[in-house]
mmCIF file of C-alpha atoms and ligand atoms in Angstrom:
data_model
loop_
_atom_site.group_PDB
_atom_site.id
_atom_site.type_symbol
_atom_site.label_atom_id
_atom_site.label_comp_id
_atom_site.label_asym_id
_atom_site.label_seq_id
_atom_site.Cartn_x
_atom_site.Cartn_y
_atom_site.Cartn_z
ATOM 1 C CA MET A 2 -31.032 17.688 155.370
ATOM 2 C CA SER A 3 -29.514 20.847 153.918
ATOM 3 C CA HIS A 4 -27.514 20.673 150.706
ATOM 4 C CA TYR A 5 -23.749 20.095 150.593
ATOM 5 C CA GLU A 6 -21.822 23.342 150.939
ATOM 6 C CA LYS A 7 -18.576 23.254 148.989
ATOM 7 C CA PRO A 8 -15.568 24.562 150.903
ATOM 8 C CA PRO A 9 -14.958 28.255 150.049
ATOM 9 C CA GLU A 10 -12.979 28.861 146.849
ATOM 10 C CA LEU A 11 -9.545 29.521 148.313
ATOM 11 C CA TYR A 12 -7.030 29.538 145.470
ATOM 12 C CA ASP A 13 -4.727 32.310 146.650
ATOM 13 C CA GLY A 14 -2.630 30.272 149.062
ATOM 14 C CA LEU A 15 -1.608 26.798 150.163
ATOM 15 C CA ARG A 16 -4.541 24.413 149.829
ATOM 16 C CA LEU A 17 -4.063 21.742 152.463
ATOM 17 C CA HIS A 18 -7.785 21.409 153.216
ATOM 18 C CA GLN A 19 -9.085 19.167 150.406
ATOM 19 C CA ASN A 20 -6.469 16.382 150.295
ATOM 20 C CA GLU A 21 -5.377 17.393 146.803
ATOM 21 C CA ASN A 22 -1.906 16.818 145.378
ATOM 22 C CA THR A 23 -0.530 20.349 145.790
ATOM 23 C CA GLY A 24 2.365 19.425 143.489
ATOM 24 C CA GLY A 25 -0.084 18.855 140.627
ATOM 25 C CA CYS A 26 -0.209 16.315 137.848
ATOM 26 C CA SER A 27 2.523 14.748 135.736
ATOM 27 C CA PRO A 28 3.974 16.975 132.977
ATOM 28 C CA ARG A 29 2.928 14.193 130.565
ATOM 29 C CA VAL A 30 -0.681 15.145 131.280
ATOM 30 C CA LEU A 31 -0.042 18.723 130.180
ATOM 31 C CA GLU A 32 1.589 17.459 126.995
ATOM 32 C CA ALA A 33 -1.394 15.194 126.267
ATOM 33 C CA LEU A 34 -3.814 18.075 126.815
ATOM 34 C CA ALA A 35 -1.779 20.293 124.484
ATOM 35 C CA ARG A 36 -1.941 17.569 121.806
ATOM 36 C CA LEU A 37 -5.769 17.460 121.783
ATOM 37 C CA ARG A 38 -7.066 18.386 118.344
ATOM 38 C CA ALA A 39 -10.045 20.617 117.534
ATOM 39 C CA ASP A 40 -11.920 17.734 115.896
ATOM 40 C CA GLU A 41 -11.410 15.523 118.964
ATOM 41 C CA ILE A 42 -12.941 18.246 121.102
ATOM 42 C CA GLY A 43 -15.769 18.536 118.575
ATOM 43 C CA PHE A 44 -16.793 14.901 119.009
ATOM 44 C CA TYR A 45 -18.349 13.046 121.937
ATOM 45 C CA PRO A 46 -15.439 11.306 123.653
ATOM 46 C CA PRO A 47 -14.417 7.690 123.025
ATOM 47 C CA TYR A 48 -13.689 5.758 126.233
ATOM 48 C CA ALA A 49 -12.060 2.512 125.076
ATOM 49 C CA GLY A 50 -8.475 3.795 125.417
ATOM 50 C CA ALA A 51 -8.959 5.378 128.830
ATOM 51 C CA THR A 52 -10.936 2.386 130.118
ATOM 52 C CA ALA A 53 -8.234 -0.030 128.926
ATOM 53 C CA ALA A 54 -5.515 2.104 130.561
ATOM 54 C CA VAL A 55 -7.380 2.224 133.881
ATOM 55 C CA ALA A 56 -8.177 -1.506 133.714
ATOM 56 C CA GLY A 57 -4.506 -2.239 133.023
ATOM 57 C CA TYR A 58 -3.436 -0.105 135.981
ATOM 58 C CA LEU A 59 -5.931 -1.838 138.283
ATOM 59 C CA ASP A 60 -5.131 -5.257 136.797
ATOM 60 C CA VAL A 61 -8.718 -6.150 135.849
ATOM 61 C CA PRO A 62 -10.456 -6.803 132.503
ATOM 62 C CA PRO A 63 -11.975 -3.618 130.976
ATOM 63 C CA ASP A 64 -15.564 -4.845 131.451
ATOM 64 C CA ARG A 65 -15.041 -4.452 135.216
ATOM 65 C CA VAL A 66 -14.433 -0.689 134.889
ATOM 66 C CA THR A 67 -16.846 2.241 134.505
ATOM 67 C CA LEU A 68 -15.261 5.682 134.187
ATOM 68 C CA VAL A 69 -16.953 8.472 136.127
ATOM 69 C CA ASN A 70 -16.649 12.238 136.350
ATOM 70 C CA GLY A 71 -14.836 12.071 139.671
ATOM 71 C CA LEU A 72 -15.639 9.504 142.319
ATOM 72 C CA ASP A 73 -18.290 11.955 143.558
ATOM 73 C CA GLU A 74 -20.318 11.013 140.494
ATOM 74 C CA GLY A 75 -19.747 7.303 141.199
ATOM 75 C CA ILE A 76 -21.103 7.730 144.726
ATOM 76 C CA MET A 77 -24.165 9.558 143.415
ATOM 77 C CA ALA A 78 -24.688 6.803 140.819
ATOM 78 C CA ALA A 79 -24.608 4.163 143.564
ATOM 79 C CA ALA A 80 -27.114 6.123 145.655
ATOM 80 C CA VAL A 81 -29.465 6.647 142.709
ATOM 81 C CA ALA A 82 -29.177 3.043 141.490
ATOM 82 C CA TYR A 83 -29.716 1.377 144.860
ATOM 83 C CA LEU A 84 -31.545 3.736 147.235
ATOM 84 C CA ARG A 85 -34.617 4.870 145.283
ATOM 85 C CA ALA A 86 -37.662 3.147 146.754
ATOM 86 C CA ASP A 87 -40.353 1.540 144.568
ATOM 87 C CA ALA A 88 -43.758 3.225 144.809
ATOM 88 C CA GLY A 89 -45.434 1.885 147.936
ATOM 89 C CA GLY A 90 -42.269 0.001 148.940
ATOM 90 C CA PRO A 91 -40.204 0.496 152.080
ATOM 91 C CA VAL A 92 -37.705 3.365 152.374
ATOM 92 C CA LEU A 93 -34.276 1.946 151.604
ATOM 93 C CA GLU A 94 -31.323 2.372 153.924
ATOM 94 C CA ALA A 95 -27.662 3.318 153.546
ATOM 95 C CA ILE A 96 -25.296 2.471 156.382
ATOM 96 C CA VAL A 97 -22.385 4.872 156.922
ATOM 97 C CA PRO A 98 -19.764 4.218 159.613
ATOM 98 C CA GLU A 99 -18.778 7.658 160.900
ATOM 99 C CA PRO A 100 -16.835 9.832 160.653
ATOM 100 C CA ALA A 101 -17.091 9.590 156.889
ATOM 101 C CA PHE A 102 -16.851 11.523 153.639
ATOM 102 C CA GLU A 103 -19.897 13.755 154.008
ATOM 103 C CA ILE A 104 -21.062 13.222 150.407
ATOM 104 C CA PHE A 105 -22.450 9.791 151.421
ATOM 105 C CA ARG A 106 -24.979 11.549 153.662
ATOM 106 C CA PHE A 107 -26.056 14.087 151.065
ATOM 107 C CA ASP A 108 -26.338 11.602 148.186
ATOM 108 C CA THR A 109 -28.375 9.225 150.348
ATOM 109 C CA ALA A 110 -30.811 12.081 151.015
ATOM 110 C CA VAL A 111 -30.941 13.104 147.329
ATOM 111 C CA ALA A 112 -31.843 9.533 146.334
ATOM 112 C CA GLY A 113 -34.602 9.411 148.970
ATOM 113 C CA GLY A 114 -32.831 6.842 151.151
ATOM 114 C CA THR A 115 -32.575 6.764 154.920
ATOM 115 C CA LEU A 116 -29.179 7.313 156.474
ATOM 116 C CA VAL A 117 -28.146 4.865 159.189
ATOM 117 C CA GLN A 118 -25.044 6.238 160.903
ATOM 118 C CA VAL A 119 -22.769 3.971 162.924
ATOM 119 C CA MET A 120 -20.848 5.941 165.524
ATOM 120 C CA PRO A 121 -17.061 5.520 165.820
ATOM 121 C CA HIS A 122 -14.881 3.873 168.440
ATOM 122 C CA PRO A 123 -12.632 6.413 170.232
ATOM 123 C CA ASP A 124 -9.537 5.009 168.470
ATOM 124 C CA PHE A 125 -11.357 4.854 165.104
ATOM 125 C CA SER A 126 -10.852 1.090 164.852
ATOM 126 C CA PHE A 127 -13.474 -0.286 162.492
ATOM 127 C CA PRO A 128 -16.850 -0.880 164.258
ATOM 128 C CA LEU A 129 -17.628 -4.190 162.530
ATOM 129 C CA ALA A 130 -20.052 -5.553 165.133
ATOM 130 C CA GLU A 131 -22.023 -2.279 165.096
ATOM 131 C CA VAL A 132 -22.177 -2.195 161.273
ATOM 132 C CA LEU A 133 -23.380 -5.811 161.148
ATOM 133 C CA ALA A 134 -26.002 -5.014 163.798
ATOM 134 C CA ALA A 135 -27.237 -2.049 161.714
ATOM 135 C CA ILE A 136 -28.040 -4.224 158.654
ATOM 136 C CA THR A 137 -31.790 -4.753 158.067
ATOM 137 C CA PRO A 138 -33.847 -6.277 155.219
ATOM 138 C CA ASN A 139 -34.079 -2.707 153.831
ATOM 139 C CA THR A 140 -30.327 -2.088 153.712
ATOM 140 C CA ARG A 141 -29.309 -1.404 150.105
ATOM 141 C CA VAL A 142 -25.878 0.235 150.408
ATOM 142 C CA VAL A 143 -23.106 0.097 152.991
ATOM 143 C CA PHE A 144 -20.680 2.945 152.291
ATOM 144 C CA LEU A 145 -17.164 2.085 153.481
ATOM 145 C CA THR A 146 -13.965 4.077 152.928
ATOM 146 C CA ASN A 147 -10.582 2.417 153.096
ATOM 147 C CA PRO A 148 -8.455 4.132 154.268
ATOM 148 C CA ASN A 149 -11.003 6.410 155.824
ATOM 149 C CA ASN A 150 -11.450 10.148 155.385
ATOM 150 C CA PRO A 151 -11.094 12.185 157.629
ATOM 151 C CA THR A 152 -9.226 9.803 159.964
ATOM 152 C CA GLY A 153 -6.691 8.218 157.592
ATOM 153 C CA VAL A 154 -7.243 4.951 159.474
ATOM 154 C CA GLY A 155 -7.599 1.693 157.518
ATOM 155 C CA MET A 156 -10.092 -1.141 157.942
ATOM 156 C CA PRO A 157 -9.412 -4.885 157.737
ATOM 157 C CA LEU A 158 -10.401 -6.475 154.404
ATOM 158 C CA GLU A 159 -11.965 -9.233 156.485
ATOM 159 C CA ALA A 160 -14.558 -6.697 157.672
ATOM 160 C CA ILE A 161 -15.534 -5.973 154.049
ATOM 161 C CA ARG A 162 -15.955 -9.704 153.408
ATOM 162 C CA ALA A 163 -18.084 -10.107 156.538
ATOM 163 C CA ILE A 164 -20.359 -7.189 155.592
ATOM 164 C CA ALA A 165 -20.684 -8.407 151.990
ATOM 165 C CA HIS A 166 -21.813 -11.808 153.312
ATOM 166 C CA ALA A 167 -24.287 -10.196 155.725
ATOM 167 C CA VAL A 168 -26.162 -7.680 153.506
ATOM 168 C CA PRO A 169 -29.503 -8.777 152.017
ATOM 169 C CA PRO A 170 -29.832 -9.796 148.346
ATOM 170 C CA GLY A 171 -29.983 -6.715 146.112
ATOM 171 C CA ALA A 172 -27.751 -4.664 148.413
ATOM 172 C CA ILE A 173 -24.207 -3.550 147.636
ATOM 173 C CA VAL A 174 -21.133 -2.762 149.677
ATOM 174 C CA PHE A 175 -19.519 0.378 148.238
ATOM 175 C CA VAL A 176 -15.822 0.502 149.085
ATOM 176 C CA ASP A 177 -14.475 3.992 148.494
ATOM 177 C CA GLU A 178 -10.748 3.601 147.799
ATOM 178 C CA ALA A 179 -10.039 7.281 147.036
ATOM 179 C CA TYR A 180 -6.759 6.994 148.992
ATOM 180 C CA ALA A 181 -5.768 3.417 148.104
ATOM 181 C CA GLU A 182 -2.507 4.417 146.385
ATOM 182 C CA PHE A 183 -1.187 5.729 149.707
ATOM 183 C CA ALA A 184 -2.265 2.678 151.712
ATOM 184 C CA ARG A 185 -1.262 0.182 148.995
ATOM 185 C CA VAL A 186 -4.294 -1.904 149.943
ATOM 186 C CA THR A 187 -7.259 -2.701 147.691
ATOM 187 C CA PHE A 188 -10.262 -5.001 147.614
ATOM 188 C CA ILE A 189 -10.185 -5.130 143.799
ATOM 189 C CA PRO A 190 -8.616 -8.643 143.477
ATOM 190 C CA GLU A 191 -11.602 -10.048 145.421
ATOM 191 C CA LEU A 192 -14.368 -8.538 143.281
ATOM 192 C CA ASP A 193 -14.997 -11.684 141.227
ATOM 193 C CA ALA A 194 -15.717 -13.561 144.451
ATOM 194 C CA PHE A 195 -17.885 -10.711 145.788
ATOM 195 C CA PRO A 196 -20.267 -9.529 143.031
ATOM 196 C CA ASN A 197 -22.145 -7.382 145.555
ATOM 197 C CA VAL A 198 -19.089 -5.181 146.205
ATOM 198 C CA ILE A 199 -18.283 -2.084 144.133
ATOM 199 C CA VAL A 200 -14.916 -0.353 144.546
ATOM 200 C CA GLY A 201 -14.658 3.361 143.780
ATOM 201 C CA ARG A 202 -11.338 4.953 142.830
ATOM 202 C CA THR A 203 -10.316 8.493 141.982
ATOM 203 C CA PHE A 204 -7.424 10.047 140.089
ATOM 204 C CA SER A 205 -7.949 13.344 141.941
ATOM 205 C CA LYS A 206 -5.648 12.607 144.830
ATOM 206 C CA ALA A 207 -2.492 10.564 144.163
ATOM 207 C CA PHE A 208 -2.426 11.511 140.458
ATOM 208 C CA GLY A 209 -3.170 15.215 140.960
ATOM 209 C CA LEU A 210 -6.073 15.318 138.479
ATOM 210 C CA ALA A 211 -8.802 16.793 140.708
ATOM 211 C CA GLY A 212 -9.441 19.700 138.323
ATOM 212 C CA LEU A 213 -10.127 17.353 135.410
ATOM 213 C CA ARG A 214 -12.623 15.182 137.329
ATOM 214 C CA ILE A 215 -11.977 11.513 136.661
ATOM 215 C CA GLY A 216 -12.454 8.388 138.702
ATOM 216 C CA CYS A 217 -13.903 4.941 138.182
ATOM 217 C CA LEU A 218 -16.128 2.241 139.592
ATOM 218 C CA VAL A 219 -14.867 -1.328 139.548
ATOM 219 C CA GLY A 220 -16.925 -4.454 140.054
ATOM 220 C CA HIS A 221 -18.314 -7.686 138.676
ATOM 221 C CA PRO A 222 -19.548 -7.178 135.048
ATOM 222 C CA ALA A 223 -23.204 -7.794 136.019
ATOM 223 C CA THR A 224 -22.952 -5.269 138.847
ATOM 224 C CA MET A 225 -21.326 -2.761 136.494
ATOM 225 C CA ASP A 226 -24.230 -3.247 134.017
ATOM 226 C CA ASP A 227 -26.664 -2.275 136.784
ATOM 227 C CA ILE A 228 -24.827 0.803 137.967
ATOM 228 C CA ARG A 229 -23.947 2.123 134.485
ATOM 229 C CA LYS A 230 -27.645 2.920 134.067
ATOM 230 C CA ALA A 231 -27.205 5.642 136.707
ATOM 231 C CA VAL A 232 -24.016 7.165 135.199
ATOM 232 C CA PRO A 233 -24.654 9.968 132.673
ATOM 233 C CA VAL A 234 -23.719 8.820 129.159
ATOM 234 C CA TYR A 235 -20.758 11.085 128.337
ATOM 235 C CA SER A 236 -19.930 12.456 131.767
ATOM 236 C CA VAL A 237 -16.146 12.078 131.420
ATOM 237 C CA ASN A 238 -14.818 14.680 128.998
ATOM 238 C CA ILE A 239 -12.167 14.213 126.320
ATOM 239 C CA ALA A 240 -9.512 16.122 128.306
ATOM 240 C CA ALA A 241 -9.921 13.847 131.312
ATOM 241 C CA ALA A 242 -9.932 10.744 129.093
ATOM 242 C CA ALA A 243 -6.655 11.866 127.473
ATOM 243 C CA ALA A 244 -5.161 12.944 130.794
ATOM 244 C CA ILE A 245 -5.682 9.664 132.584
ATOM 245 C CA GLN A 246 -3.913 7.723 129.836
ATOM 246 C CA ALA A 247 -0.926 10.064 130.064
ATOM 247 C CA ALA A 248 -0.900 10.011 133.867
ATOM 248 C CA LEU A 249 -0.869 6.225 133.955
ATOM 249 C CA GLN A 250 2.175 6.216 131.677
ATOM 250 C CA ASP A 251 4.125 8.174 134.284
ATOM 251 C CA LEU A 252 4.019 6.094 137.439
ATOM 252 C CA ASP A 253 7.379 7.622 138.437
ATOM 253 C CA HIS A 254 5.494 10.853 139.078
ATOM 254 C CA LEU A 255 3.136 8.945 141.359
ATOM 255 C CA ASP A 256 6.041 7.257 143.164
ATOM 256 C CA GLY A 257 7.715 10.618 143.741
ATOM 257 C CA TYR A 258 4.544 11.970 145.342
ATOM 258 C CA LEU A 259 4.115 8.831 147.480
ATOM 259 C CA ARG A 260 7.668 9.305 148.816
ATOM 260 C CA GLN A 261 6.927 12.927 149.694
ATOM 261 C CA VAL A 262 3.703 11.922 151.448
ATOM 262 C CA ALA A 263 5.593 9.418 153.624
ATOM 263 C CA GLU A 264 8.208 12.045 154.539
ATOM 264 C CA SER A 265 5.541 14.701 155.194
ATOM 265 C CA LYS A 266 3.635 12.440 157.561
ATOM 266 C CA ALA A 267 6.803 11.625 159.505
ATOM 267 C CA LEU A 268 7.542 15.371 159.828
ATOM 268 C CA LEU A 269 4.029 16.142 161.057
ATOM 269 C CA TYR A 270 4.005 13.255 163.545
ATOM 270 C CA ALA A 271 7.337 14.461 164.957
ATOM 271 C CA ALA A 272 6.011 18.033 165.235
ATOM 272 C CA CYS A 273 2.837 16.847 167.003
ATOM 273 C CA ASP A 274 4.941 14.776 169.420
ATOM 274 C CA ARG A 275 7.077 17.846 170.185
ATOM 275 C CA LEU A 276 3.998 20.013 170.684
ATOM 276 C CA GLY A 277 2.074 17.440 172.722
ATOM 277 C CA ILE A 278 -0.724 17.169 170.159
ATOM 278 C CA LYS A 279 -2.643 13.982 169.492
ATOM 279 C CA TYR A 280 -2.922 12.551 165.967
ATOM 280 C CA TRP A 281 -3.894 9.317 164.274
ATOM 281 C CA LYS A 282 -1.322 7.525 162.137
ATOM 282 C CA SER A 283 -2.634 7.869 158.610
ATOM 283 C CA LEU A 284 -2.567 5.537 155.602
ATOM 284 C CA SER A 285 -3.479 8.504 153.371
ATOM 285 C CA ASN A 286 -2.032 11.799 152.153
ATOM 286 C CA PHE A 287 -3.514 13.700 155.106
ATOM 287 C CA VAL A 288 -3.476 13.471 158.883
ATOM 288 C CA LEU A 289 -6.226 14.098 161.432
ATOM 289 C CA VAL A 290 -4.743 16.116 164.273
ATOM 290 C CA CYS A 291 -6.514 16.712 167.597
ATOM 291 C CA ALA A 292 -5.279 19.925 169.186
ATOM 292 C CA GLY A 293 -8.442 20.184 171.316
ATOM 293 C CA ASP A 294 -9.313 23.760 172.260
ATOM 294 C CA ARG A 295 -6.231 24.972 170.323
ATOM 295 C CA THR A 296 -7.540 23.690 166.986
ATOM 296 C CA ASP A 297 -9.567 26.789 166.220
ATOM 297 C CA ALA A 298 -6.527 29.030 166.810
ATOM 298 C CA ILE A 299 -4.354 26.858 164.547
ATOM 299 C CA VAL A 300 -6.898 26.834 161.695
ATOM 300 C CA LYS A 301 -7.465 30.604 161.993
ATOM 301 C CA GLY A 302 -3.751 31.403 162.424
ATOM 302 C CA ALA A 303 -2.910 29.352 159.342
ATOM 303 C CA PHE A 304 -5.779 30.956 157.413
ATOM 304 C CA ALA A 305 -4.365 34.416 158.187
ATOM 305 C CA LYS A 306 -1.155 33.271 156.464
ATOM 306 C CA ARG A 307 -3.172 31.798 153.575
ATOM 307 C CA ILE A 308 -2.455 28.224 154.582
ATOM 308 C CA TYR A 309 -5.761 26.410 154.475
ATOM 309 C CA LEU A 310 -6.500 23.563 156.879
ATOM 310 C CA ARG A 311 -9.858 21.843 157.416
ATOM 311 C CA ASP A 312 -11.573 22.110 160.767
ATOM 312 C CA ARG A 313 -13.256 18.722 161.233
ATOM 313 C CA SER A 314 -14.338 19.266 164.836
ATOM 314 C CA THR A 315 -18.062 18.935 164.106
ATOM 315 C CA GLU A 316 -17.694 15.480 162.508
ATOM 316 C CA PRO A 317 -18.734 12.519 164.692
ATOM 317 C CA GLY A 318 -15.881 11.511 167.018
ATOM 318 C CA CYS A 319 -13.674 14.397 165.804
ATOM 319 C CA ALA A 320 -14.205 17.094 168.457
ATOM 320 C CA GLY A 321 -11.155 19.375 168.543
ATOM 321 C CA CYS A 322 -9.715 17.940 165.297
ATOM 322 C CA LEU A 323 -8.338 19.468 162.140
ATOM 323 C CA ARG A 324 -7.259 17.706 158.976
ATOM 324 C CA MET A 325 -4.146 18.656 157.068
ATOM 325 C CA ALA A 326 -2.959 17.349 153.697
ATOM 326 C CA THR A 327 0.553 15.935 154.010
ATOM 327 C CA GLY A 328 1.891 15.814 150.475
ATOM 328 C CA ILE A 329 4.686 17.999 149.134
ATOM 329 C CA VAL A 330 7.319 18.177 151.889
ATOM 330 C CA ASP A 331 7.993 21.874 151.500
ATOM 331 C CA HIS A 332 4.262 22.596 151.886
ATOM 332 C CA THR A 333 4.050 20.436 155.008
ATOM 333 C CA ARG A 334 7.029 22.269 156.524
ATOM 334 C CA ARG A 335 5.257 25.602 155.983
ATOM 335 C CA ALA A 336 2.107 24.341 157.692
ATOM 336 C CA ILE A 337 4.061 22.906 160.623
ATOM 337 C CA ALA A 338 5.905 26.215 161.061
ATOM 338 C CA VAL A 339 2.588 28.061 161.319
ATOM 339 C CA MET A 340 1.238 25.482 163.748
ATOM 340 C CA GLU A 341 4.296 25.913 165.978
ATOM 341 C CA GLU A 342 4.087 29.679 165.748
ATOM 342 C CA VAL A 343 0.415 29.738 166.792
ATOM 343 C CA LEU A 344 0.911 27.318 169.658
ATOM 344 C CA CYS A 345 4.049 29.030 170.970
ATOM 345 C CA ALA A 346 2.299 32.438 170.827
ATOM 346 C CA ALA A 347 -0.687 31.091 172.793
ATOM 347 C CA PRO A 348 -0.710 31.930 176.498
HETATM 348 C C1 PLP B 416 -13.362 9.449 150.527
HETATM 349 C C2 PLP B 416 -13.515 10.263 149.291
HETATM 350 N N1 PLP B 416 -14.239 9.766 148.287
HETATM 351 C C3 PLP B 416 -14.419 10.462 147.146
HETATM 352 C C4 PLP B 416 -13.863 11.708 146.986
HETATM 353 C C5 PLP B 416 -14.159 12.471 145.732
HETATM 354 O O1 PLP B 416 -13.230 12.242 144.763
HETATM 355 P P1 PLP B 416 -13.365 12.892 143.328
HETATM 356 O O2 PLP B 416 -12.497 14.103 143.300
HETATM 357 O O3 PLP B 416 -12.886 11.835 142.394
HETATM 358 O O4 PLP B 416 -14.804 13.227 143.087
HETATM 359 C C6 PLP B 416 -13.108 12.261 148.003
HETATM 360 C C7 PLP B 416 -12.539 13.615 147.865
HETATM 361 O O5 PLP B 416 -12.214 14.294 148.816
HETATM 362 C C8 PLP B 416 -12.927 11.525 149.192
HETATM 363 O O6 PLP B 416 -12.241 12.009 150.227
#
């Protein structure tokens, strides 16, 4: 498998292609960063304050939380901790229901694991029977995302329970909750009952901290002890540790963004209905839109106006689809206007 190619560095326009919060972080974060002292930057960072703040926000004891340098690092830690085979042992398997966040594929390959893809239903309803059928004695990780990226569709928590019961001893179910704030659904309250489940969260999306790189893994203390071995010692820097504490003290900022996301999605759904374009109702801050053979023209037409959308048409089950972040209402209106312009200009 080739390596992961980052999307091109497009910072000269409207970035609706990476599900970021285009309104940015809380002003309290900027104040906290400005307050950082030279000596604090000179020392390796302490994590107790940031861990306690995150644990408080997630309503779990601090020993359930491991901070990571973005959830990307948490996913890599899970792959490294669980998918490396012992010398002479069988190759270990990661199950990924598709379409999925592509990093699962690449990290599985980096760790030497075998990728077992489960193909999607046409309506993207969760393929529980197929995932259960894909489990073998060599399964070590099942990567789930709730709500999913790139579809925005959620999965029933009952499916997570069923998979956690079905995986072999020594395997984990990794529930990526990068977009949980938008869905208001989490598996975290069940982690004590399911020590083989790890939840991953990020502060890149709803909190607008993608540039600072901070997320966390949450799980049973024994499971956290195992996975911490695969997380670099001081991977979260002092700026991110300060920023997350400030961000979590300003949940009004989060609420304001959540309101805009809801309004943006309603605007985009209405536009798609007007234009006769298919879409999937999303529990996230983005929407997967299927404009079929018009998708390419929309993505290119928007690009020409420096509005960046993500063509997802090569992802499993996503032929003819693009993904658009639906956050700040004014930004969504601009993207919809371009979409309408391109489609009305088309013969
Ligand atoms: C499903 C999913 N998981 C994880 C991430 C990565 O998050 P982070 O910015 O915390 O590395 C993303 C970012 O797009 C994502 O969509």
